[in-house]
Short mmCIF file of C-alpha atoms in Angstrom, two decimals:
data_model
loop_
_atom_site.label_atom_id
_atom_site.label_comp_id
_atom_site.label_asym_id
_atom_site.label_seq_id
_atom_site.Cartn_x
_atom_site.Cartn_y
_atom_site.Cartn_z
CA MET A 1 31.97 1.16 -15.03
CA LYS A 2 31.10 -1.87 -12.91
CA PRO A 3 28.94 -1.22 -9.82
CA LYS A 4 30.94 -1.53 -6.60
CA VAL A 5 29.27 -4.03 -4.27
CA GLY A 6 29.98 -5.32 -0.77
CA ILE A 7 28.27 -8.29 0.86
CA PHE A 8 28.35 -8.42 4.66
CA GLN A 9 27.28 -11.05 7.18
CA LEU A 10 25.79 -10.40 10.60
CA ALA A 11 23.88 -12.84 12.87
CA SER A 12 22.80 -15.58 10.47
CA CYS A 13 23.26 -19.18 9.37
CA SER A 14 24.81 -18.19 6.02
CA GLY A 15 21.90 -19.83 4.21
CA CYS A 16 21.06 -16.75 2.14
CA LEU A 17 24.66 -16.35 0.94
CA LEU A 18 24.85 -20.05 0.15
CA SER A 19 21.65 -19.60 -1.87
CA HIS A 20 23.44 -16.90 -3.85
CA LEU A 21 26.38 -19.21 -4.48
CA ASP A 22 23.89 -21.88 -5.55
CA THR A 23 22.96 -19.89 -8.65
CA GLY A 24 25.94 -21.54 -10.34
CA LYS A 25 26.81 -18.14 -11.80
CA ILE A 26 29.08 -16.74 -9.12
CA GLN A 27 31.91 -16.32 -11.63
CA GLN A 28 29.64 -14.24 -13.84
CA PHE A 29 28.63 -12.18 -10.80
CA LEU A 30 32.30 -11.48 -10.00
CA GLU A 31 32.87 -10.41 -13.59
CA GLU A 32 29.85 -8.10 -13.83
CA TYR A 33 30.31 -6.41 -10.45
CA ASP A 34 33.34 -4.82 -8.83
CA VAL A 35 33.11 -6.95 -5.68
CA ARG A 36 34.91 -5.14 -2.87
CA TYR A 37 33.85 -7.28 0.09
CA TYR A 38 32.42 -10.81 0.26
CA PRO A 39 33.89 -13.05 3.01
CA LEU A 40 32.52 -16.26 1.51
CA VAL A 41 34.40 -15.86 -1.78
CA MET A 42 37.35 -13.53 -1.10
CA ASP A 43 40.01 -12.99 1.54
CA SER A 44 39.85 -9.20 1.96
CA ARG A 45 38.46 -8.00 5.32
CA THR A 46 38.93 -4.28 4.70
CA ILE A 47 35.68 -2.31 4.72
CA PRO A 48 35.45 -0.44 1.37
CA GLU A 49 35.45 3.36 1.37
CA GLU A 50 32.70 3.60 -1.24
CA LEU A 51 30.01 1.24 -2.53
CA ASP A 52 27.16 1.45 -5.01
CA LEU A 53 25.37 -1.41 -3.25
CA ALA A 54 25.85 -2.93 0.20
CA VAL A 55 24.05 -6.20 0.95
CA PHE A 56 23.58 -7.41 4.52
CA GLU A 57 22.72 -10.98 5.43
CA GLY A 58 21.57 -11.65 8.97
CA ALA A 59 20.12 -9.62 11.83
CA VAL A 60 21.87 -7.03 13.95
CA GLY A 61 22.91 -8.48 17.31
CA THR A 62 21.66 -5.80 19.70
CA ILE A 63 24.47 -6.33 22.21
CA GLU A 64 27.04 -6.87 19.47
CA LYS A 65 28.62 -3.42 19.31
CA GLY A 66 30.57 -4.46 16.24
CA HIS A 67 27.34 -5.05 14.36
CA MET A 68 25.98 -1.57 15.10
CA LYS A 69 29.23 0.08 14.04
CA LEU A 70 29.57 -1.99 10.86
CA VAL A 71 26.01 -1.37 9.68
CA THR A 72 26.20 2.36 10.40
CA GLU A 73 29.57 2.87 8.70
CA VAL A 74 28.67 0.82 5.63
CA ARG A 75 25.38 2.73 5.25
CA GLN A 76 27.29 6.02 5.23
CA ARG A 77 29.62 4.74 2.52
CA SER A 78 26.95 3.16 0.30
CA LYS A 79 24.55 4.63 -2.23
CA LYS A 80 22.08 1.75 -1.78
CA VAL A 81 21.61 -0.86 0.96
CA ALA A 82 19.79 -4.20 0.62
CA ALA A 83 18.67 -6.55 3.39
CA LEU A 84 19.03 -10.14 2.16
CA GLY A 85 16.90 -12.82 3.78
CA ALA A 86 14.38 -12.93 6.62
CA CYS A 87 16.89 -12.37 9.43
CA ALA A 88 18.07 -9.12 7.85
CA VAL A 89 14.56 -7.96 6.94
CA THR A 90 12.58 -8.91 10.08
CA THR A 91 14.99 -10.91 12.34
CA GLY A 92 13.22 -14.01 11.02
CA ILE A 93 13.68 -17.16 13.04
CA LEU A 94 15.98 -15.29 15.43
CA MET A 95 12.91 -13.69 16.98
CA HIS A 96 12.36 -17.06 18.68
CA SER A 97 15.79 -16.89 20.30
CA ALA A 98 15.54 -17.20 24.08
CA GLY A 99 19.24 -16.65 24.74
CA ASN A 100 21.49 -18.74 26.98
CA GLN A 101 22.47 -20.86 24.00
CA MET A 102 25.98 -22.10 23.31
CA PRO A 103 28.45 -21.07 22.06
CA MET A 104 27.30 -17.50 22.81
CA PRO A 105 24.79 -17.62 25.71
CA GLU A 106 24.87 -13.84 26.08
CA THR A 107 23.43 -13.30 22.59
CA ASP A 108 19.65 -13.15 22.93
CA ALA A 109 18.50 -9.93 21.26
CA PHE A 110 18.31 -9.10 17.56
CA LEU A 111 16.98 -6.34 15.34
CA PRO A 112 16.34 -6.05 11.59
CA ILE A 113 18.73 -3.84 9.62
CA SER A 114 16.00 -1.22 9.09
CA GLU A 115 15.90 -0.53 12.84
CA ILE A 116 19.45 0.82 12.64
CA VAL A 117 19.77 2.38 9.18
CA ASN A 118 17.65 3.16 6.15
CA VAL A 119 17.22 0.15 3.84
CA ASP A 120 16.53 0.63 0.13
CA TYR A 121 15.73 -2.98 -0.83
CA ALA A 122 14.34 -5.85 1.25
CA ILE A 123 14.62 -9.41 -0.11
CA PRO A 124 12.75 -11.65 2.35
CA GLY A 125 12.74 -15.45 2.43
CA CYS A 126 14.30 -18.18 4.54
CA PRO A 127 16.32 -18.40 2.46
CA PRO A 128 15.35 -16.48 -0.69
CA SER A 129 15.76 -18.67 -3.76
CA ALA A 130 18.90 -18.57 -5.86
CA GLU A 131 16.76 -17.43 -8.78
CA ILE A 132 15.36 -14.33 -7.04
CA ILE A 133 18.81 -13.29 -5.80
CA GLU A 134 20.20 -13.65 -9.32
CA ARG A 135 17.31 -11.60 -10.76
CA PHE A 136 17.75 -8.91 -8.11
CA PHE A 137 21.44 -8.44 -8.94
CA ASP A 138 20.67 -8.55 -12.66
CA ALA A 139 17.96 -5.87 -12.29
CA PHE A 140 20.29 -3.67 -10.23
CA LEU A 141 22.97 -4.05 -12.89
CA ARG A 142 20.51 -2.95 -15.59
CA ASN A 143 18.98 -0.16 -13.46
CA ASP A 144 15.60 -1.87 -13.86
CA GLU A 145 13.78 0.16 -11.23
CA LYS A 146 10.40 -1.30 -12.23
CA TYR A 147 11.54 -4.81 -11.27
CA LEU A 148 13.33 -3.57 -8.14
CA GLU A 149 10.18 -1.82 -6.94
CA ALA A 150 8.90 -5.13 -5.57
CA PHE A 151 11.77 -5.08 -3.07
CA THR A 152 10.88 -1.60 -1.83
CA ASN A 153 7.29 -2.54 -1.00
CA ILE A 154 7.62 -3.25 2.72
CA GLU A 155 6.53 -0.31 4.84
CA GLU A 156 8.21 0.59 8.09
CA ASN A 157 6.84 -1.30 11.10
CA SER A 158 4.23 -3.19 9.04
CA GLU A 159 3.46 -6.88 9.40
CA ILE A 160 5.47 -8.84 6.86
CA ASN A 161 3.14 -11.85 6.83
CA ILE A 162 -0.13 -12.46 5.01
CA ARG A 163 -2.12 -10.84 7.81
CA TYR A 164 -1.05 -7.51 6.32
CA ILE A 165 -3.10 -8.47 3.23
CA THR A 166 -6.16 -9.91 4.95
CA GLN A 167 -6.54 -6.98 7.36
CA ARG A 168 -6.73 -4.60 4.40
CA ALA A 169 -9.43 -6.67 2.65
CA LEU A 170 -7.09 -7.49 -0.23
CA CYS A 171 -7.01 -11.29 0.00
CA ILE A 172 -8.28 -13.01 -3.16
CA SER A 173 -8.06 -16.55 -1.72
CA CYS A 174 -5.73 -17.91 -4.41
CA GLY A 175 -4.00 -20.14 -1.82
CA LEU A 176 -0.43 -19.31 -2.89
CA CYS A 177 0.57 -18.05 0.56
CA THR A 178 -0.28 -21.42 2.09
CA ALA A 179 1.79 -23.22 -0.53
CA VAL A 180 4.92 -21.09 -0.07
CA CYS A 181 5.00 -21.12 3.75
CA PRO A 182 8.15 -23.08 4.74
CA THR A 183 6.94 -23.90 8.29
CA LEU A 184 3.32 -24.86 7.48
CA ALA A 185 2.15 -21.95 9.63
CA LEU A 186 -0.69 -21.17 7.21
CA SER A 187 -3.88 -23.10 6.51
CA ASP A 188 -7.04 -22.21 4.59
CA ILE A 189 -10.33 -21.98 6.46
CA GLU A 190 -13.31 -21.46 4.17
CA GLY A 191 -10.99 -20.08 1.51
CA LYS A 192 -9.06 -17.63 3.69
CA PRO A 193 -5.53 -18.02 5.12
CA VAL A 194 -5.25 -18.47 8.89
CA LEU A 195 -1.85 -17.93 10.52
CA ARG A 196 -0.38 -19.80 13.50
CA ASP A 197 1.92 -17.21 15.04
CA GLU A 198 3.76 -19.68 17.26
CA ILE A 199 5.38 -21.41 14.28
CA CYS A 200 5.68 -18.43 11.94
CA VAL A 201 9.31 -17.39 11.45
CA LYS A 202 8.49 -14.03 9.81
CA CYS A 203 10.22 -15.10 6.60
CA GLY A 204 7.99 -12.76 4.56
CA GLU A 205 7.50 -15.21 1.70
CA CYS A 206 3.70 -15.25 1.98
CA ARG A 207 3.34 -11.49 1.75
CA PHE A 208 5.98 -11.02 -0.94
CA GLN A 209 4.52 -13.67 -3.25
CA CYS A 210 0.94 -12.50 -2.73
CA PRO A 211 -0.35 -10.83 -5.92
CA ARG A 212 -2.14 -8.29 -3.76
CA SER A 213 0.99 -7.03 -1.98
CA TYR A 214 2.42 -5.65 -5.22
CA MET A 215 1.34 -6.54 -8.74
CA PRO A 216 2.95 -4.61 -11.64
CA LEU A 217 0.48 -5.80 -14.27
CA ASP A 218 1.99 -3.88 -17.18
CA TYR A 219 5.53 -5.05 -16.37
CA ILE A 220 4.46 -8.69 -15.98
CA ASN A 221 2.46 -8.50 -19.21
CA GLU A 222 5.49 -7.23 -21.09
CA THR A 223 7.68 -9.90 -19.53
CA ILE A 224 5.55 -12.97 -20.22
CA PHE A 225 4.38 -11.91 -23.69
CA LYS A 226 7.68 -10.52 -24.98
CA ASP A 227 8.27 -13.50 -27.29
CA GLU A 228 4.62 -13.94 -28.31
CA SER A 229 3.06 -12.72 -31.58
CA THR A 230 -0.18 -11.32 -30.23
CA SER A 231 -2.83 -8.75 -30.93
CA ILE A 232 -3.42 -6.21 -28.17
CA ASP A 233 -6.86 -5.03 -27.12
CA ASP A 234 -7.63 -2.60 -24.32
CA PHE A 235 -10.37 -4.85 -22.95
CA LEU A 236 -9.28 -8.37 -23.96
CA GLY A 237 -5.55 -8.05 -23.29
CA ARG A 238 -3.03 -9.82 -25.53
CA TYR A 239 -4.24 -12.74 -27.60
CA MET A 240 -3.57 -14.80 -30.73
CA SER A 241 -7.04 -16.05 -31.71
CA ILE A 242 -10.65 -16.33 -30.51
CA TYR A 243 -13.08 -19.26 -31.04
CA THR A 244 -16.43 -20.71 -30.03
CA VAL A 245 -15.75 -24.20 -28.71
CA ARG A 246 -17.43 -27.10 -26.97
CA ALA A 247 -16.55 -30.60 -25.81
CA SER A 248 -17.06 -33.57 -28.12
CA ASN A 249 -17.60 -36.03 -25.26
CA PRO A 250 -21.35 -36.40 -24.42
CA GLU A 251 -20.61 -37.22 -20.78
CA ILE A 252 -18.63 -34.01 -20.38
CA LEU A 253 -21.35 -31.97 -22.11
CA LYS A 254 -23.94 -33.45 -19.77
CA ASN A 255 -22.03 -32.72 -16.56
CA ALA A 256 -19.94 -29.66 -17.30
CA GLN A 257 -20.77 -25.96 -17.17
CA SER A 258 -21.77 -24.49 -20.56
CA GLY A 259 -19.77 -26.15 -23.36
CA GLY A 260 -17.43 -28.19 -21.17
CA THR A 261 -14.38 -26.88 -23.03
CA THR A 262 -12.11 -26.69 -19.97
CA THR A 263 -12.88 -30.27 -18.96
CA ALA A 264 -12.44 -31.60 -22.50
CA LEU A 265 -9.13 -29.80 -23.00
CA LEU A 266 -7.79 -31.22 -19.74
CA HIS A 267 -9.12 -34.66 -20.69
CA TYR A 268 -6.95 -34.53 -23.80
CA CYS A 269 -3.93 -33.28 -21.84
CA LEU A 270 -4.18 -36.15 -19.35
CA ASP A 271 -4.88 -38.80 -22.00
CA SER A 272 -1.92 -37.69 -24.11
CA ARG A 273 0.32 -37.47 -21.02
CA LEU A 274 1.26 -33.92 -21.88
CA ILE A 275 0.10 -33.15 -18.35
CA ASP A 276 0.67 -35.29 -15.23
CA GLY A 277 -1.87 -33.52 -13.08
CA VAL A 278 -4.28 -30.59 -12.86
CA LEU A 279 -4.82 -28.11 -10.06
CA THR A 280 -8.40 -26.93 -10.19
CA GLY A 281 -11.46 -26.28 -8.07
CA GLY A 282 -13.62 -29.14 -6.92
CA LYS A 283 -16.65 -29.45 -4.67
CA ASP A 284 -16.63 -30.38 -1.02
CA LYS A 285 -17.94 -33.93 -0.58
CA GLU A 286 -20.38 -32.94 2.15
CA LYS A 287 -21.07 -29.28 1.38
CA TYR A 288 -21.15 -29.63 -2.38
CA TRP A 289 -21.87 -25.92 -2.90
CA LEU A 290 -18.51 -25.15 -1.26
CA ALA A 291 -15.38 -25.05 -3.46
CA ARG A 292 -12.20 -26.94 -2.57
CA SER A 293 -8.85 -27.10 -4.32
CA ALA A 294 -8.38 -30.41 -6.09
CA LEU A 295 -5.49 -32.31 -7.65
CA VAL A 296 -6.67 -34.32 -10.65
CA THR A 297 -4.58 -37.02 -12.34
CA ASN A 298 -7.15 -39.04 -14.34
CA TYR A 299 -10.46 -38.71 -16.17
CA ASP A 300 -12.62 -40.09 -13.33
CA GLU A 301 -11.27 -37.47 -10.95
CA LEU A 302 -11.63 -34.81 -13.62
CA ILE A 303 -15.31 -35.48 -14.30
CA GLU A 304 -16.01 -35.04 -10.56
CA THR A 305 -14.76 -31.44 -10.73
CA THR A 306 -17.08 -30.34 -13.55
CA GLY A 307 -19.39 -27.39 -13.05
CA THR A 308 -18.81 -24.12 -11.25
CA THR A 309 -19.08 -23.12 -7.61
CA TYR A 310 -19.24 -19.36 -7.24
CA ASN A 311 -17.30 -18.99 -4.02
CA LEU A 312 -13.69 -18.78 -2.94
CA CYS A 313 -11.35 -21.61 -3.87
CA PRO A 314 -7.66 -21.48 -2.79
CA THR A 315 -6.59 -23.48 -5.85
CA LEU A 316 -2.85 -22.95 -5.38
CA ASN A 317 -2.60 -24.11 -1.76
CA ILE A 318 -1.61 -27.60 -2.95
CA LEU A 319 0.84 -26.48 -5.64
CA LYS A 320 3.98 -27.39 -3.72
CA GLU A 321 2.47 -30.71 -2.65
CA ALA A 322 1.60 -31.53 -6.27
CA ALA A 323 5.13 -30.85 -7.48
CA THR A 324 7.01 -32.44 -4.58
CA SER A 325 5.01 -35.06 -2.69
CA ASN A 326 3.21 -36.21 -5.86
CA TYR A 327 6.31 -35.87 -8.07
CA LEU A 328 4.38 -34.21 -10.90
CA LYS A 329 6.59 -32.73 -13.61
CA ASN A 330 3.97 -31.16 -15.91
CA ILE A 331 1.13 -29.38 -14.15
CA ALA A 332 -1.89 -27.58 -15.59
CA ILE A 333 -3.64 -24.98 -13.43
CA VAL A 334 -7.24 -23.83 -13.88
CA GLY A 335 -8.21 -20.67 -12.10
CA LEU A 336 -9.81 -17.27 -12.10
CA PRO A 337 -7.90 -14.17 -13.27
CA CYS A 338 -6.53 -13.61 -9.76
CA VAL A 339 -5.11 -17.15 -9.65
CA ASN A 340 -3.33 -16.53 -12.95
CA GLN A 341 -1.99 -13.26 -11.58
CA ALA A 342 -0.53 -15.19 -8.63
CA ILE A 343 1.06 -17.77 -10.94
CA ARG A 344 2.65 -15.15 -13.17
CA LYS A 345 3.99 -13.16 -10.22
CA LEU A 346 5.55 -16.38 -8.90
CA GLU A 347 7.20 -16.87 -12.28
CA VAL A 348 8.55 -13.31 -12.54
CA TYR A 349 9.48 -13.05 -8.84
CA PRO A 350 10.38 -16.65 -7.82
CA LEU A 351 11.23 -15.96 -4.18
CA SER A 352 9.77 -19.27 -3.01
CA MET A 353 9.20 -22.87 -4.08
CA ARG A 354 12.36 -23.32 -6.08
CA SER A 355 11.95 -25.61 -9.12
CA VAL A 356 8.15 -25.73 -8.71
CA VAL A 357 7.58 -22.89 -11.17
CA ASP A 358 9.32 -24.83 -13.96
CA LYS A 359 6.76 -27.63 -13.58
CA ILE A 360 3.78 -25.43 -14.53
CA SER A 361 3.10 -26.33 -18.16
CA LEU A 362 -0.35 -24.85 -18.86
CA ARG A 363 -2.36 -22.00 -17.34
CA ILE A 364 -6.10 -21.93 -18.07
CA GLY A 365 -7.99 -18.81 -17.02
CA LEU A 366 -11.74 -18.51 -16.46
CA PHE A 367 -13.80 -15.39 -17.12
CA CYS A 368 -14.79 -13.73 -13.85
CA THR A 369 -16.78 -10.68 -12.78
CA HIS A 370 -16.49 -11.23 -9.02
CA ASN A 371 -16.53 -13.91 -6.32
CA PHE A 372 -18.11 -14.51 -2.93
CA ARG A 373 -16.93 -15.27 0.58
CA TYR A 374 -18.44 -18.55 1.75
CA ASN A 375 -20.76 -17.12 4.40
CA ALA A 376 -21.75 -14.17 2.20
CA MET A 377 -22.83 -16.61 -0.50
CA ILE A 378 -24.94 -18.59 2.01
CA LYS A 379 -26.55 -15.37 3.22
CA MET A 380 -27.26 -14.23 -0.33
CA MET A 381 -28.89 -17.53 -1.29
CA GLU A 382 -31.12 -17.56 1.75
CA GLU A 383 -32.04 -13.86 1.88
CA LEU A 384 -32.43 -13.11 -1.82
CA GLY A 385 -32.99 -16.51 -3.40
CA GLU A 386 -34.99 -17.95 -0.49
CA ILE A 387 -33.19 -21.27 -1.05
CA ARG A 388 -30.99 -23.02 1.49
CA ALA A 389 -27.48 -23.78 0.22
CA GLU A 390 -27.92 -27.49 0.91
CA ASP A 391 -31.00 -27.49 -1.34
CA THR A 392 -29.14 -26.22 -4.41
CA TYR A 393 -27.44 -28.36 -7.03
CA LYS A 394 -26.18 -25.69 -9.43
CA VAL A 395 -25.48 -21.98 -9.67
CA ASP A 396 -24.71 -19.98 -12.79
CA ILE A 397 -24.25 -16.43 -14.03
CA GLY A 398 -25.81 -15.34 -17.30
CA ALA A 399 -27.93 -12.67 -18.96
CA GLY A 400 -27.28 -10.24 -16.11
CA ASN A 401 -28.49 -12.62 -13.41
CA TYR A 402 -27.09 -14.89 -10.71
CA VAL A 403 -29.15 -18.07 -11.19
CA ILE A 404 -29.77 -20.63 -8.43
CA TYR A 405 -31.14 -24.08 -9.28
CA SER A 406 -32.74 -26.04 -6.43
CA VAL A 407 -33.16 -29.81 -6.15
CA SER A 408 -36.94 -29.29 -6.09
CA GLY A 409 -36.83 -27.71 -9.55
CA ASP A 410 -37.16 -24.07 -8.49
CA ILE A 411 -35.01 -21.55 -10.34
CA GLN A 412 -34.27 -18.21 -8.71
CA LYS A 413 -32.74 -15.32 -10.66
CA ILE A 414 -31.06 -12.48 -8.79
CA PRO A 415 -29.91 -9.39 -10.73
CA ILE A 416 -26.12 -9.06 -10.80
CA ASP A 417 -26.31 -5.48 -9.52
CA VAL A 418 -28.02 -6.74 -6.36
CA VAL A 419 -25.58 -9.64 -5.96
CA ARG A 420 -22.61 -7.26 -5.97
CA GLU A 421 -23.51 -6.19 -2.44
CA TYR A 422 -22.34 -9.64 -1.29
CA GLU A 423 -19.09 -9.96 -3.24
CA GLN A 424 -15.74 -9.92 -1.49
CA GLU A 425 -14.05 -6.54 -1.28
CA SER A 426 -10.85 -7.59 -3.07
CA CYS A 427 -12.77 -8.50 -6.24
CA SER A 428 -13.85 -4.89 -6.67
CA ILE A 429 -10.30 -3.65 -7.36
CA CYS A 430 -9.44 -6.40 -9.87
CA PRO A 431 -9.40 -5.05 -13.46
CA ASP A 432 -9.23 -8.44 -15.19
CA PHE A 433 -12.39 -10.07 -16.57
CA THR A 434 -10.92 -12.45 -19.18
CA ALA A 435 -7.87 -13.83 -17.33
CA GLU A 436 -5.44 -11.84 -19.45
CA LEU A 437 -2.30 -13.52 -18.03
CA SER A 438 -3.31 -17.10 -18.86
CA ASP A 439 -2.28 -19.26 -21.82
CA ILE A 440 -5.93 -19.89 -22.69
CA SER A 441 -8.99 -18.02 -21.39
CA ILE A 442 -12.39 -19.75 -21.31
CA GLY A 443 -15.88 -18.48 -20.49
CA SER A 444 -19.51 -18.69 -21.52
CA ILE A 445 -20.02 -14.97 -22.14
CA GLY A 446 -20.18 -14.16 -25.86
CA ALA A 447 -20.81 -17.73 -27.00
CA PRO A 448 -24.12 -19.37 -28.04
CA GLU A 449 -25.86 -21.49 -25.40
CA GLY A 450 -24.00 -24.76 -24.86
CA TRP A 451 -20.72 -23.33 -26.17
CA ASN A 452 -17.72 -21.48 -24.75
CA THR A 453 -15.74 -18.47 -25.83
CA VAL A 454 -12.06 -19.40 -26.00
CA ILE A 455 -9.23 -16.85 -26.20
CA VAL A 456 -5.85 -18.37 -27.06
CA ARG A 457 -3.08 -16.07 -25.83
CA THR A 458 0.29 -17.82 -26.05
CA LYS A 459 2.17 -20.34 -28.19
CA THR A 460 1.87 -22.78 -25.31
CA GLY A 461 -1.91 -22.35 -25.23
CA GLN A 462 -2.12 -22.66 -29.01
CA LYS A 463 -0.16 -25.92 -28.99
CA PHE A 464 -2.45 -27.58 -26.44
CA PHE A 465 -5.65 -26.19 -27.97
CA GLU A 466 -4.88 -27.20 -31.58
CA ALA A 467 -3.81 -30.70 -30.50
CA ALA A 468 -7.07 -31.19 -28.58
CA VAL A 469 -9.07 -30.11 -31.66
CA GLN A 470 -7.08 -32.29 -34.05
CA ASN A 471 -7.54 -35.32 -31.81
CA GLY A 472 -11.31 -34.86 -31.61
CA TYR A 473 -11.64 -33.76 -27.98
CA LEU A 474 -12.89 -30.28 -28.89
CA GLU A 475 -15.34 -29.05 -31.52
CA VAL A 476 -14.77 -25.57 -32.95
CA GLY A 477 -17.83 -23.56 -34.02
CA LYS A 478 -18.27 -21.44 -37.10
CA GLU A 479 -16.39 -18.18 -37.47
CA GLY A 480 -18.20 -15.09 -36.27
CA LYS A 481 -20.21 -16.90 -33.60
CA VAL A 482 -18.47 -15.10 -30.72
CA ASP A 483 -20.19 -11.92 -29.60
CA ILE A 484 -16.84 -10.32 -28.85
CA GLU A 485 -18.39 -6.92 -28.26
CA LEU A 486 -20.34 -8.32 -25.31
CA VAL A 487 -17.11 -9.73 -23.85
CA LYS A 488 -15.43 -6.35 -24.30
CA LYS A 489 -18.41 -4.57 -22.73
CA LEU A 490 -18.26 -6.64 -19.56
CA SER A 491 -14.49 -6.30 -19.42
CA LYS A 492 -14.80 -2.53 -19.74
CA ILE A 493 -17.35 -2.44 -16.92
CA LYS A 494 -15.01 -4.38 -14.64
CA LYS A 495 -11.99 -2.22 -15.49
CA ASN A 496 -13.92 1.00 -14.88
CA ARG A 497 -15.28 -0.34 -11.60
CA SER A 498 -11.77 -1.33 -10.56
CA LYS A 499 -10.42 2.13 -11.35
CA LYS A 500 -13.11 3.83 -9.25
CA LYS A 501 -12.58 1.45 -6.32
CA ILE A 502 -8.81 1.93 -6.39
CA GLU A 503 -9.24 5.72 -6.39
CA ASN A 504 -11.62 5.43 -3.45
CA ARG A 505 -9.16 3.26 -1.46
CA LYS A 506 -6.35 5.71 -2.12
CA LYS A 507 -8.54 8.50 -0.78
CA TYR A 508 -8.60 6.69 2.56
CA ASN A 509 -4.90 5.78 2.37
CA LEU A 510 -5.69 2.09 1.91
CA LYS A 511 -3.20 -0.21 0.20
CA VAL A 512 -3.64 -1.03 -3.50
CA PRO A 513 -1.43 -3.50 -5.38
CA PHE A 514 -1.61 -2.10 -8.92
#
């Protein structure tokens, strides 16, 4: 039996309903559902006696008595209620209403649906994309409660913006929130998002898309790897093959970290025009120990981004700019495991940045144990390493130490266990060491000196990797050179640490995304 659905409109601009119509599949929707009420597509104005799902677009006009009555009656007649769009979820842009506006100057007060009745699903966005609306209805039709759980993840009276994440020490500084903000209310200061309340419209896109608001790792794994022929390992994740690799280009080997595999692979991608541009981390021109997101479109720009800076880099904050202002159609993204988590959540739950997701062609993940806030890193260098940040030219992690190289030739080694005291809190709950959601994972752990360990995970990753090898950009080492047990050991340590930290946060009723 088809689910009975009614779609109702309150105080709104109709943008969310138009987004639904923009799926191009409205006829299919009408065939799959028993649509009892939908003013935009049918003439009936009779409120149904019974519904499986009622969807409200728009906020409740506080002085509109008809709104109160409609919402209350429909809630009583419906098994489930969904709030569609920012106005319904939070009042959205209507919170800026000052009243005295034509044609209804008396209308100046609005409330979200949840202030009047219980809401089962909240779909934020201004407007939410056609794709996310389509996927919501499809999941409801299939009773896919695991997918729908993302829309139940907004607590009563909680902030719907990214401040909810930062105040709970969950921010991983991936930069995605800044990219999705439709009013440019967010900017990144030393890797962290800063919100301008006066231009925020409470659309909820930043919090919803954040991989630390809700991140169903198992569900996303199953979704993105469902058509891949992979092996599954408890500590490595899903993968197709593992290699030791290094760059063939002497200039890359000289300048890059370890074997330069990431740089060489991207060099091939740009040369072959398989990729138009790369989002990666670069170094600040003045404070070269400080990471900055960078858009790379040629080899000269690429070689400037070589090496690693072990501090926060909001790589994704320029994603929308890369796809729109720079008109890039095939984008590669290089990032830590958390960045790849953000990308994959955007793909599975595309609330924001319509059409941008389709332009991501390659996802390269970097091995990661933890990361540092900018000021914490400076403090650590000066207190433990006794080297000023401006006097360093390279940092590295290897053999259980955080290694600082100074311009004077001094080398300071700080045990990893000591360094952990300075890492950002959100790193401690992350269970992913080898970037398990990427197309290709790259790191130095497990490989001989001057080489990289490469884990190919998807058909997409395999295609790019094999082409780079065949065209002489990458050199593959002999079989058996990877110390895979060492990689697994470090991954196990991170997963166990994550589990303990998550249990500890739950003990104090602190939010966890997994």
